[in-house]
Amino acid sequence: MKIFIKFDFKRICTKVIEEKLTGLGIKYRMLNFGEIEFLEEVPDDKMKAFNAILKDYGIEKIENQKVILVQKIKDTIIDMVLNANETMNVKSSVYLSEKLGHSYGYLSNLFSEVTYTSVENFIILQRIEHAKSLMINTDLSLTEIAYRLQYSSVAHLSTQFKNTTGITPTTFQRIIAKRRELSSNKN
């Protein structure tokens, strides 16, 4: 028997961090996703233990301010893509500026400087990843997926999908259907 599981990474990471900080007896406050304020001085041994725990989960502490802001940009973009229905008709540049409190020009330049890619390209990659997830985990049509991800048309989604993955969305759906068929035949 095979099952598919959908993860809420934001929730999982938050829960792990809260459990580990509480377990270590560190007083803290969660500010935003991935942002923690310690409410008292944390002894070195506890901080080392916390860092080791984070490393075990593939989570790392970021201390460089530019890298922190770039991570916030990435998190905000991912949140924007996952909640596209709630951010309808808001340009991504406006959304990022309002959420992060910086001009889009500054955010865009910083993002390119640190990641060697553009904000726009990262948004496209996240939209395509979300489209793939929707194709795998739902029965939505390409029209519904295009609408949900705020594409102007299925053709626009298809063009970006092919440019990003090398295959069309329809081919991707056929591959997924074939894998499911093969998987169900094994059971």
PDB file of C-alpha atoms in Angstrom:
ATOM      1  CA  MET A   1       0.000   0.000   0.000  1.00  0.00           C
ATOM      2  CA  LYS A   2       1.233   3.437  -0.890  1.00  0.00           C
ATOM      3  CA  ILE A   3      -0.006   6.777   0.451  1.00  0.00           C
ATOM      4  CA  PHE A   4       0.836  10.365  -0.388  1.00  0.00           C
ATOM      5  CA  ILE A   5       1.546  12.812   2.404  1.00  0.00           C
ATOM      6  CA  LYS A   6       1.283  16.575   2.188  1.00  0.00           C
ATOM      7  CA  PHE A   7       3.653  18.519   4.445  1.00  0.00           C
ATOM      8  CA  ASP A   8       3.211  21.939   6.011  1.00  0.00           C
ATOM      9  CA  PHE A   9       6.910  22.727   6.402  1.00  0.00           C
ATOM     10  CA  LYS A  10       6.233  25.992   8.180  1.00  0.00           C
ATOM     11  CA  ARG A  11       4.198  24.224  10.849  1.00  0.00           C
ATOM     12  CA  ILE A  12       6.631  21.329  11.199  1.00  0.00           C
ATOM     13  CA  CYS A  13       9.650  23.622  11.618  1.00  0.00           C
ATOM     14  CA  THR A  14       7.829  25.846  14.095  1.00  0.00           C
ATOM     15  CA  LYS A  15       6.729  22.844  16.174  1.00  0.00           C
ATOM     16  CA  VAL A  16      10.237  21.316  16.215  1.00  0.00           C
ATOM     17  CA  ILE A  17      11.822  24.612  17.256  1.00  0.00           C
ATOM     18  CA  GLU A  18       9.219  25.279  19.970  1.00  0.00           C
ATOM     19  CA  GLU A  19       9.587  21.743  21.394  1.00  0.00           C
ATOM     20  CA  LYS A  20      13.390  21.916  21.433  1.00  0.00           C
ATOM     21  CA  LEU A  21      13.609  25.396  22.961  1.00  0.00           C
ATOM     22  CA  THR A  22      11.087  24.440  25.646  1.00  0.00           C
ATOM     23  CA  GLY A  23      12.992  21.196  26.285  1.00  0.00           C
ATOM     24  CA  LEU A  24      16.206  23.141  26.782  1.00  0.00           C
ATOM     25  CA  GLY A  25      14.457  25.567  29.134  1.00  0.00           C
ATOM     26  CA  ILE A  26      15.172  28.565  26.915  1.00  0.00           C
ATOM     27  CA  LYS A  27      12.689  31.415  27.194  1.00  0.00           C
ATOM     28  CA  TYR A  28      11.778  32.724  23.753  1.00  0.00           C
ATOM     29  CA  ARG A  29       9.119  34.336  21.614  1.00  0.00           C
ATOM     30  CA  MET A  30       8.326  33.368  18.006  1.00  0.00           C
ATOM     31  CA  LEU A  31       8.144  36.558  15.949  1.00  0.00           C
ATOM     32  CA  ASN A  32       7.692  35.482  12.343  1.00  0.00           C
ATOM     33  CA  PHE A  33       8.343  32.203  10.611  1.00  0.00           C
ATOM     34  CA  GLY A  34      12.017  31.511  11.126  1.00  0.00           C
ATOM     35  CA  GLU A  35      12.516  34.420  13.513  1.00  0.00           C
ATOM     36  CA  ILE A  36      12.965  33.899  17.251  1.00  0.00           C
ATOM     37  CA  GLU A  37      13.611  36.407  20.010  1.00  0.00           C
ATOM     38  CA  PHE A  38      15.331  35.084  23.132  1.00  0.00           C
ATOM     39  CA  LEU A  39      13.826  36.650  26.236  1.00  0.00           C
ATOM     40  CA  GLU A  40      16.952  36.173  28.344  1.00  0.00           C
ATOM     41  CA  GLU A  41      20.658  35.596  27.885  1.00  0.00           C
ATOM     42  CA  VAL A  42      21.170  32.027  26.623  1.00  0.00           C
ATOM     43  CA  PRO A  43      24.164  30.199  28.135  1.00  0.00           C
ATOM     44  CA  ASP A  44      26.737  28.946  25.618  1.00  0.00           C
ATOM     45  CA  ASP A  45      26.112  25.269  26.423  1.00  0.00           C
ATOM     46  CA  LYS A  46      22.379  25.623  25.749  1.00  0.00           C
ATOM     47  CA  MET A  47      23.009  27.560  22.526  1.00  0.00           C
ATOM     48  CA  LYS A  48      25.441  24.882  21.330  1.00  0.00           C
ATOM     49  CA  ALA A  49      22.886  22.179  22.170  1.00  0.00           C
ATOM     50  CA  PHE A  50      20.157  24.110  20.315  1.00  0.00           C
ATOM     51  CA  ASN A  51      22.400  24.581  17.259  1.00  0.00           C
ATOM     52  CA  ALA A  52      23.209  20.851  17.246  1.00  0.00           C
ATOM     53  CA  ILE A  53      19.513  19.987  17.434  1.00  0.00           C
ATOM     54  CA  LEU A  54      18.732  22.348  14.545  1.00  0.00           C
ATOM     55  CA  LYS A  55      21.506  20.768  12.491  1.00  0.00           C
ATOM     56  CA  ASP A  56      20.022  17.282  13.084  1.00  0.00           C
ATOM     57  CA  TYR A  57      16.790  18.518  11.472  1.00  0.00           C
ATOM     58  CA  GLY A  58      18.551  20.253   8.580  1.00  0.00           C
ATOM     59  CA  ILE A  59      17.754  23.680  10.022  1.00  0.00           C
ATOM     60  CA  GLU A  60      20.512  26.240  10.332  1.00  0.00           C
ATOM     61  CA  LYS A  61      20.826  29.490  12.237  1.00  0.00           C
ATOM     62  CA  ILE A  62      21.505  32.486  10.009  1.00  0.00           C
ATOM     63  CA  GLU A  63      23.523  35.382  11.383  1.00  0.00           C
ATOM     64  CA  ASN A  64      24.443  37.439   8.285  1.00  0.00           C
ATOM     65  CA  GLN A  65      21.852  40.247   7.957  1.00  0.00           C
ATOM     66  CA  LYS A  66      21.804  40.124   4.147  1.00  0.00           C
ATOM     67  CA  VAL A  67      21.259  36.370   4.171  1.00  0.00           C
ATOM     68  CA  ILE A  68      18.512  36.797   6.778  1.00  0.00           C
ATOM     69  CA  LEU A  69      16.667  39.285   4.573  1.00  0.00           C
ATOM     70  CA  VAL A  70      17.077  37.047   1.505  1.00  0.00           C
ATOM     71  CA  GLN A  71      15.605  34.150   3.499  1.00  0.00           C
ATOM     72  CA  LYS A  72      12.692  36.399   4.493  1.00  0.00           C
ATOM     73  CA  ILE A  73      12.205  37.249   0.798  1.00  0.00           C
ATOM     74  CA  LYS A  74      12.142  33.530  -0.071  1.00  0.00           C
ATOM     75  CA  ASP A  75       9.717  32.735   2.766  1.00  0.00           C
ATOM     76  CA  THR A  76       7.452  35.619   1.737  1.00  0.00           C
ATOM     77  CA  ILE A  77       7.461  34.481  -1.904  1.00  0.00           C
ATOM     78  CA  ILE A  78       6.648  30.905  -0.925  1.00  0.00           C
ATOM     79  CA  ASP A  79       3.828  32.154   1.309  1.00  0.00           C
ATOM     80  CA  MET A  80       2.580  34.393  -1.514  1.00  0.00           C
ATOM     81  CA  VAL A  81       2.540  31.488  -3.995  1.00  0.00           C
ATOM     82  CA  LEU A  82       0.890  29.055  -1.581  1.00  0.00           C
ATOM     83  CA  ASN A  83      -1.782  31.617  -0.705  1.00  0.00           C
ATOM     84  CA  ALA A  84      -2.196  33.072  -4.205  1.00  0.00           C
ATOM     85  CA  ASN A  85      -5.993  33.201  -3.884  1.00  0.00           C
ATOM     86  CA  GLU A  86      -5.684  35.571  -0.911  1.00  0.00           C
ATOM     87  CA  THR A  87      -3.197  37.863  -2.657  1.00  0.00           C
ATOM     88  CA  MET A  88      -5.211  38.195  -5.874  1.00  0.00           C
ATOM     89  CA  ASN A  89      -4.464  41.206  -8.035  1.00  0.00           C
ATOM     90  CA  VAL A  90      -1.487  42.352  -5.962  1.00  0.00           C
ATOM     91  CA  LYS A  91       1.766  42.661  -7.893  1.00  0.00           C
ATOM     92  CA  SER A  92       4.541  40.594  -6.361  1.00  0.00           C
ATOM     93  CA  SER A  93       6.774  43.668  -6.151  1.00  0.00           C
ATOM     94  CA  VAL A  94       4.152  45.533  -4.118  1.00  0.00           C
ATOM     95  CA  TYR A  95       3.446  42.477  -1.963  1.00  0.00           C
ATOM     96  CA  LEU A  96       7.130  41.977  -1.113  1.00  0.00           C
ATOM     97  CA  SER A  97       7.712  45.682  -0.408  1.00  0.00           C
ATOM     98  CA  GLU A  98       4.709  45.882   1.910  1.00  0.00           C
ATOM     99  CA  LYS A  99       5.476  42.637   3.750  1.00  0.00           C
ATOM    100  CA  LEU A 100       9.184  43.315   4.231  1.00  0.00           C
ATOM    101  CA  GLY A 101       9.233  47.093   4.637  1.00  0.00           C
ATOM    102  CA  HIS A 102      11.838  47.809   1.950  1.00  0.00           C
ATOM    103  CA  SER A 103      11.644  49.123  -1.591  1.00  0.00           C
ATOM    104  CA  TYR A 104      11.334  46.459  -4.236  1.00  0.00           C
ATOM    105  CA  GLY A 105      14.474  47.748  -5.957  1.00  0.00           C
ATOM    106  CA  TYR A 106      16.516  47.175  -2.800  1.00  0.00           C
ATOM    107  CA  LEU A 107      15.007  43.712  -2.215  1.00  0.00           C
ATOM    108  CA  SER A 108      15.527  42.706  -5.834  1.00  0.00           C
ATOM    109  CA  ASN A 109      19.149  43.860  -5.943  1.00  0.00           C
ATOM    110  CA  LEU A 110      19.979  42.188  -2.627  1.00  0.00           C
ATOM    111  CA  PHE A 111      18.300  38.936  -3.691  1.00  0.00           C
ATOM    112  CA  SER A 112      20.276  38.866  -6.968  1.00  0.00           C
ATOM    113  CA  GLU A 113      23.527  39.714  -5.172  1.00  0.00           C
ATOM    114  CA  VAL A 114      23.167  36.863  -2.662  1.00  0.00           C
ATOM    115  CA  THR A 115      21.471  34.157  -4.769  1.00  0.00           C
ATOM    116  CA  TYR A 116      22.770  34.941  -8.286  1.00  0.00           C
ATOM    117  CA  THR A 117      19.211  34.763  -9.628  1.00  0.00           C
ATOM    118  CA  SER A 118      16.364  37.231  -9.836  1.00  0.00           C
ATOM    119  CA  VAL A 119      13.315  37.514  -7.587  1.00  0.00           C
ATOM    120  CA  GLU A 120      11.162  37.013 -10.685  1.00  0.00           C
ATOM    121  CA  ASN A 121      12.916  33.754 -11.540  1.00  0.00           C
ATOM    122  CA  PHE A 122      12.519  32.504  -7.964  1.00  0.00           C
ATOM    123  CA  ILE A 123       8.791  33.330  -8.103  1.00  0.00           C
ATOM    124  CA  ILE A 124       8.435  31.387 -11.360  1.00  0.00           C
ATOM    125  CA  LEU A 125      10.256  28.392  -9.862  1.00  0.00           C
ATOM    126  CA  GLN A 126       7.997  28.435  -6.793  1.00  0.00           C
ATOM    127  CA  ARG A 127       4.841  28.760  -8.910  1.00  0.00           C
ATOM    128  CA  ILE A 128       5.909  25.812 -11.086  1.00  0.00           C
ATOM    129  CA  GLU A 129       6.761  23.707  -8.003  1.00  0.00           C
ATOM    130  CA  HIS A 130       3.343  24.515  -6.570  1.00  0.00           C
ATOM    131  CA  ALA A 131       1.696  23.688  -9.910  1.00  0.00           C
ATOM    132  CA  LYS A 132       3.464  20.301  -9.897  1.00  0.00           C
ATOM    133  CA  SER A 133       2.304  19.699  -6.320  1.00  0.00           C
ATOM    134  CA  LEU A 134      -1.286  20.537  -7.279  1.00  0.00           C
ATOM    135  CA  MET A 135      -1.091  18.184 -10.273  1.00  0.00           C
ATOM    136  CA  ILE A 136       0.202  15.384  -8.058  1.00  0.00           C
ATOM    137  CA  ASN A 137      -2.038  15.913  -5.033  1.00  0.00           C
ATOM    138  CA  THR A 138      -5.333  17.175  -6.469  1.00  0.00           C
ATOM    139  CA  ASP A 139      -7.710  16.544  -9.329  1.00  0.00           C
ATOM    140  CA  LEU A 140      -7.671  20.179 -10.447  1.00  0.00           C
ATOM    141  CA  SER A 141      -7.628  20.843 -14.177  1.00  0.00           C
ATOM    142  CA  LEU A 142      -4.841  22.903 -15.738  1.00  0.00           C
ATOM    143  CA  THR A 143      -7.321  25.753 -16.111  1.00  0.00           C
ATOM    144  CA  GLU A 144      -8.082  25.650 -12.375  1.00  0.00           C
ATOM    145  CA  ILE A 145      -4.381  25.445 -11.503  1.00  0.00           C
ATOM    146  CA  ALA A 146      -3.558  28.367 -13.816  1.00  0.00           C
ATOM    147  CA  TYR A 147      -6.313  30.423 -12.198  1.00  0.00           C
ATOM    148  CA  ARG A 148      -5.270  29.461  -8.670  1.00  0.00           C
ATOM    149  CA  LEU A 149      -1.665  30.469  -9.364  1.00  0.00           C
ATOM    150  CA  GLN A 150      -2.752  33.717 -11.041  1.00  0.00           C
ATOM    151  CA  TYR A 151      -1.561  32.893 -14.540  1.00  0.00           C
ATOM    152  CA  SER A 152      -3.275  34.897 -17.260  1.00  0.00           C
ATOM    153  CA  SER A 153      -3.991  31.685 -19.176  1.00  0.00           C
ATOM    154  CA  VAL A 154      -3.242  27.974 -19.377  1.00  0.00           C
ATOM    155  CA  ALA A 155      -0.914  28.786 -22.272  1.00  0.00           C
ATOM    156  CA  HIS A 156       1.132  31.105 -20.021  1.00  0.00           C
ATOM    157  CA  LEU A 157       1.369  28.382 -17.337  1.00  0.00           C
ATOM    158  CA  SER A 158       2.293  25.799 -19.985  1.00  0.00           C
ATOM    159  CA  THR A 159       5.046  27.988 -21.453  1.00  0.00           C
ATOM    160  CA  GLN A 160       6.625  28.699 -18.056  1.00  0.00           C
ATOM    161  CA  PHE A 161       6.214  25.040 -17.032  1.00  0.00           C
ATOM    162  CA  LYS A 162       7.988  23.800 -20.153  1.00  0.00           C
ATOM    163  CA  ASN A 163      10.728  26.444 -19.920  1.00  0.00           C
ATOM    164  CA  THR A 164      11.360  25.452 -16.292  1.00  0.00           C
ATOM    165  CA  THR A 165      10.999  21.654 -16.399  1.00  0.00           C
ATOM    166  CA  GLY A 166      11.652  20.810 -20.051  1.00  0.00           C
ATOM    167  CA  ILE A 167       8.258  19.100 -20.409  1.00  0.00           C
ATOM    168  CA  THR A 168       4.694  20.304 -20.804  1.00  0.00           C
ATOM    169  CA  PRO A 169       2.195  20.117 -17.931  1.00  0.00           C
ATOM    170  CA  THR A 170       0.206  17.522 -19.892  1.00  0.00           C
ATOM    171  CA  THR A 171       3.298  15.325 -20.249  1.00  0.00           C
ATOM    172  CA  PHE A 172       3.979  15.757 -16.529  1.00  0.00           C
ATOM    173  CA  GLN A 173       0.402  14.672 -15.734  1.00  0.00           C
ATOM    174  CA  ARG A 174       0.791  11.599 -17.979  1.00  0.00           C
ATOM    175  CA  ILE A 175       4.013  10.645 -16.169  1.00  0.00           C
ATOM    176  CA  ILE A 176       2.283  10.962 -12.780  1.00  0.00           C
ATOM    177  CA  ALA A 177      -0.707   8.913 -14.006  1.00  0.00           C
ATOM    178  CA  LYS A 178       1.631   6.206 -15.352  1.00  0.00           C
ATOM    179  CA  ARG A 179       3.555   6.061 -12.056  1.00  0.00           C
ATOM    180  CA  ARG A 180       0.304   5.703 -10.128  1.00  0.00           C
ATOM    181  CA  GLU A 181      -0.834   2.971 -12.492  1.00  0.00           C
ATOM    182  CA  LEU A 182       2.445   1.079 -12.110  1.00  0.00           C
ATOM    183  CA  SER A 183       2.360   1.550  -8.367  1.00  0.00           C
ATOM    184  CA  SER A 184      -1.195   0.254  -8.036  1.00  0.00           C
ATOM    185  CA  ASN A 185      -0.369  -2.760 -10.231  1.00  0.00           C
ATOM    186  CA  LYS A 186       2.439  -3.747  -7.836  1.00  0.00           C
ATOM    187  CA  ASN A 187       0.036  -3.879  -4.884  1.00  0.00           C
TER     188      ASN A 187
END
